[in-house]
Amino acid sequence: MRVDQATPSTQLLRRMNAQAVLRFAVGHSVFNASNVIEATGLTRSTVIGLCDYLIELGWIHQPEDARADPEYSKGRPARRFALRSDAGFVIGVDAGEHSITAAVANLRGEVLGRVRRSYGDQRFDSAVRLSVTCDAIDTVLADCAVPIEKVLASVFGIPSPTDSDGHSPVGQDGYWASMNPGLSDAFVTYGRVVVENDANLAAIAEQSVGIGQGTRSFAALLSGERFGAGLIMDGVLIRGQHGGAGEMRVLDLVDGVGSATGLAALARDWAQESKLTDAGGAASPMAELPRVDVTAESVLTAARNGDETSLAIVDRLGDRLARVCFVLASLLDVERVILVGAIAVAAGPIIDRARTVLAENFYAPIPEIAASELGADAVVLGAIQRGLALVQADPLGLVLVGLPLTATESVNL
């Protein structure tokens, strides 16, 4: 390798070519120069030189057994290359109303660890939310032995619309603003920062690794504390002018719904109300539970065991879900509504009721309703997928601290 005085145009071309090779590496497992040539149109000498350069920077490496290449027959095997999964990391965060989950993944999308924290009774306090979020992220980084310098991107999912800069409008009673206490500004040292609506990230997760794969148009419906929908239309995530596509404020005006309160919150509230009346009856398990233990999970468990009070609540939840799904189908013509979030795991009876209500009371076309298989991790996994997409789109733009391309631009490749 020798040093020369590369012109600015040569430096730019080298950077563009290196970007193309690295983008290919991020999207593939093991590859050889021929694979890259076919994908990029670059010459063999250029590809080999760039691969050596990316090895020097720590982005890719050469697997030991080159004879494992399916294209190998005999003689000297072609050089094989692979992305170093530990060349960088992404952070995915689900910053919900009541708690936060932070996870770290390598460049292959493998989740290395996660940490969950509660905001407690101060969940609307901006300083508390920022402090708890920072603690969760730093803890999971320490648990996974990942230095902050190797974090390429951090993606936060919040129950609020966001603009292109990651800021949220005030919203009704200041709720949206309280859910986003300046996250995009507070975590600028954690790689490229993206603050996105949580339902949008859930939709990305379903499209990438969930049951939304192969479905052109669907809604990922978060239904814990509040209803919110991430919308994939013709394969593309829809955000809207202010990032508010999929916000369910319209439900305030829908007969039989009346608010955007989610299924988990309604199950809890209706069960707690039943404890204050004679409707539940002394025989109901809900009557015996301490009020603090009355949750959506306890209601669904009691319903599975045949408790009449809980079964009645499940029917009410199914009725409401059917109307929400019909609104989405009427406005957007989605073919599927995927119920996402922690409640989806046990929501089978609610979905069954909603399907019946749709079939008996609404006109075609009606959407398919399905339960996500991602459980409570949908938003976190969507955040990780969003972070990985950032890396794949612009890997050298997220180059690791201490390894800037400009430091070696003058090297003749």
mmCIF file of N, CA, C and O in Angstrom, residues 187-220:
data_model
loop_
_atom_site.group_PDB
_atom_site.id
_atom_site.type_symbol
_atom_site.label_atom_id
_atom_site.label_comp_id
_atom_site.label_asym_id
_atom_site.label_seq_id
_atom_site.Cartn_x
_atom_site.Cartn_y
_atom_site.Cartn_z
ATOM 1 N N PHE A 187 -29.809 12.338 23.643
ATOM 2 C CA PHE A 187 -28.987 11.156 23.394
ATOM 3 C C PHE A 187 -28.141 11.289 22.134
ATOM 4 O O PHE A 187 -27.903 10.314 21.428
ATOM 5 N N VAL A 188 -27.656 12.511 21.881
ATOM 6 C CA VAL A 188 -26.898 12.757 20.651
ATOM 7 C C VAL A 188 -25.578 11.999 20.611
ATOM 8 O O VAL A 188 -25.008 11.808 19.529
ATOM 9 N N THR A 189 -25.063 11.535 21.740
ATOM 10 C CA THR A 189 -23.797 10.802 21.748
ATOM 11 C C THR A 189 -23.992 9.308 21.558
ATOM 12 O O THR A 189 -23.028 8.544 21.605
ATOM 13 N N TYR A 190 -25.235 8.871 21.336
ATOM 14 C CA TYR A 190 -25.524 7.442 21.182
ATOM 15 C C TYR A 190 -25.750 7.096 19.713
ATOM 16 O O TYR A 190 -26.723 6.450 19.349
ATOM 17 N N GLY A 191 -24.842 7.527 18.842
ATOM 18 C CA GLY A 191 -24.966 7.252 17.422
ATOM 19 C C GLY A 191 -26.037 8.118 16.779
ATOM 20 O O GLY A 191 -26.461 9.132 17.323
ATOM 21 N N ARG A 192 -26.478 7.698 15.582
ATOM 22 C CA ARG A 192 -27.572 8.389 14.910
ATOM 23 C C ARG A 192 -28.854 8.128 15.685
ATOM 24 O O ARG A 192 -29.227 6.978 15.903
ATOM 25 N N VAL A 193 -29.542 9.189 16.079
ATOM 26 C CA VAL A 193 -30.730 9.054 16.930
ATOM 27 C C VAL A 193 -31.990 9.272 16.101
ATOM 28 O O VAL A 193 -32.108 10.244 15.359
ATOM 29 N N VAL A 194 -32.928 8.343 16.249
ATOM 30 C CA VAL A 194 -34.235 8.464 15.613
ATOM 31 C C VAL A 194 -35.294 8.282 16.697
ATOM 32 O O VAL A 194 -35.229 7.328 17.481
ATOM 33 N N VAL A 195 -36.240 9.200 16.757
ATOM 34 C CA VAL A 195 -37.376 9.081 17.670
ATOM 35 C C VAL A 195 -38.613 8.899 16.810
ATOM 36 O O VAL A 195 -38.931 9.744 15.976
ATOM 37 N N GLU A 196 -39.302 7.775 17.002
ATOM 38 C CA GLU A 196 -40.394 7.387 16.113
ATOM 39 C C GLU A 196 -41.597 6.924 16.928
ATOM 40 O O GLU A 196 -41.462 6.456 18.056
ATOM 41 N N ASN A 197 -42.761 7.070 16.346
ATOM 42 C CA ASN A 197 -43.982 6.565 16.974
ATOM 43 C C ASN A 197 -43.878 5.060 17.191
ATOM 44 O O ASN A 197 -43.409 4.324 16.325
ATOM 45 N N ASP A 198 -44.326 4.590 18.356
ATOM 46 C CA ASP A 198 -44.162 3.181 18.686
ATOM 47 C C ASP A 198 -44.947 2.251 17.769
ATOM 48 O O ASP A 198 -44.466 1.167 17.394
ATOM 49 N N ALA A 199 -46.152 2.650 17.361
ATOM 50 C CA ALA A 199 -46.932 1.804 16.465
ATOM 51 C C ALA A 199 -46.264 1.690 15.095
ATOM 52 O O ALA A 199 -46.321 0.627 14.459
ATOM 53 N N ASN A 200 -45.619 2.752 14.641
ATOM 54 C CA ASN A 200 -44.877 2.683 13.386
ATOM 55 C C ASN A 200 -43.755 1.661 13.476
ATOM 56 O O ASN A 200 -43.502 0.899 12.533
ATOM 57 N N LEU A 201 -43.053 1.645 14.599
ATOM 58 C CA LEU A 201 -41.975 0.675 14.776
ATOM 59 C C LEU A 201 -42.524 -0.743 14.877
ATOM 60 O O LEU A 201 -41.909 -1.691 14.370
ATOM 61 N N ALA A 202 -43.679 -0.902 15.515
ATOM 62 C CA ALA A 202 -44.299 -2.223 15.565
ATOM 63 C C ALA A 202 -44.641 -2.707 14.160
ATOM 64 O O ALA A 202 -44.481 -3.892 13.835
ATOM 65 N N ALA A 203 -45.100 -1.793 13.306
ATOM 66 C CA ALA A 203 -45.402 -2.154 11.920
ATOM 67 C C ALA A 203 -44.144 -2.579 11.176
ATOM 68 O O ALA A 203 -44.154 -3.542 10.404
ATOM 69 N N ILE A 204 -43.046 -1.872 11.417
ATOM 70 C CA ILE A 204 -41.771 -2.243 10.795
ATOM 71 C C ILE A 204 -41.348 -3.636 11.248
ATOM 72 O O ILE A 204 -40.864 -4.455 10.455
ATOM 73 N N ALA A 205 -41.530 -3.933 12.540
ATOM 74 C CA ALA A 205 -41.183 -5.257 13.055
ATOM 75 C C ALA A 205 -42.020 -6.338 12.392
ATOM 76 O O ALA A 205 -41.506 -7.386 11.979
ATOM 77 N N GLU A 206 -43.324 -6.102 12.285
ATOM 78 C CA GLU A 206 -44.188 -7.107 11.663
ATOM 79 C C GLU A 206 -43.833 -7.308 10.195
ATOM 80 O O GLU A 206 -43.856 -8.428 9.683
ATOM 81 N N GLN A 207 -43.499 -6.224 9.515
ATOM 82 C CA GLN A 207 -43.138 -6.312 8.105
ATOM 83 C C GLN A 207 -41.805 -7.035 7.908
ATOM 84 O O GLN A 207 -41.618 -7.763 6.925
ATOM 85 N N SER A 208 -40.874 -6.865 8.857
ATOM 86 C CA SER A 208 -39.521 -7.407 8.710
ATOM 87 C C SER A 208 -39.376 -8.823 9.253
ATOM 88 O O SER A 208 -38.780 -9.687 8.595
ATOM 89 N N VAL A 209 -39.904 -9.054 10.454
ATOM 90 C CA VAL A 209 -39.664 -10.343 11.120
ATOM 91 C C VAL A 209 -40.934 -10.968 11.674
ATOM 92 O O VAL A 209 -40.875 -12.014 12.324
ATOM 93 N N GLY A 210 -42.095 -10.349 11.434
ATOM 94 C CA GLY A 210 -43.344 -10.838 12.002
ATOM 95 C C GLY A 210 -44.289 -11.383 10.954
ATOM 96 O O GLY A 210 -43.908 -11.682 9.816
ATOM 97 N N ILE A 211 -45.562 -11.475 11.307
ATOM 98 C CA ILE A 211 -46.541 -12.079 10.411
ATOM 99 C C ILE A 211 -47.011 -11.122 9.324
ATOM 100 O O ILE A 211 -47.824 -11.496 8.476
ATOM 101 N N GLY A 212 -46.482 -9.908 9.313
ATOM 102 C CA GLY A 212 -46.783 -8.981 8.236
ATOM 103 C C GLY A 212 -45.923 -9.201 7.003
ATOM 104 O O GLY A 212 -46.143 -8.569 5.970
ATOM 105 N N GLN A 213 -44.934 -10.089 7.099
ATOM 106 C CA GLN A 213 -44.084 -10.372 5.946
ATOM 107 C C GLN A 213 -44.935 -10.893 4.784
ATOM 108 O O GLN A 213 -45.715 -11.818 4.952
ATOM 109 N N GLY A 214 -44.760 -10.282 3.634
ATOM 110 C CA GLY A 214 -45.502 -10.710 2.462
ATOM 111 C C GLY A 214 -46.876 -10.078 2.319
ATOM 112 O O GLY A 214 -47.553 -10.308 1.324
ATOM 113 N N THR A 215 -47.310 -9.294 3.307
ATOM 114 C CA THR A 215 -48.609 -8.608 3.242
ATOM 115 C C THR A 215 -48.385 -7.182 2.762
ATOM 116 O O THR A 215 -47.622 -6.436 3.374
ATOM 117 N N ARG A 216 -49.028 -6.798 1.696
ATOM 118 C CA ARG A 216 -48.782 -5.489 1.095
ATOM 119 C C ARG A 216 -49.341 -4.339 1.918
ATOM 120 O O ARG A 216 -48.709 -3.292 2.044
ATOM 121 N N SER A 217 -50.539 -4.528 2.475
ATOM 122 C CA SER A 217 -51.179 -3.432 3.215
ATOM 123 C C SER A 217 -51.772 -3.975 4.512
ATOM 124 O O SER A 217 -52.646 -4.837 4.475
ATOM 125 N N PHE A 218 -51.286 -3.467 5.627
ATOM 126 C CA PHE A 218 -51.809 -3.905 6.916
ATOM 127 C C PHE A 218 -51.635 -2.807 7.951
ATOM 128 O O PHE A 218 -50.884 -1.850 7.754
ATOM 129 N N ALA A 219 -52.360 -2.953 9.046
ATOM 130 C CA ALA A 219 -52.223 -2.053 10.187
ATOM 131 C C ALA A 219 -51.720 -2.849 11.371
ATOM 132 O O ALA A 219 -52.268 -3.905 11.690
ATOM 133 N N ALA A 220 -50.651 -2.377 11.993
ATOM 134 C CA ALA A 220 -50.175 -2.952 13.254
ATOM 135 C C ALA A 220 -50.825 -2.140 14.372
ATOM 136 O O ALA A 220 -50.506 -0.965 14.560
#
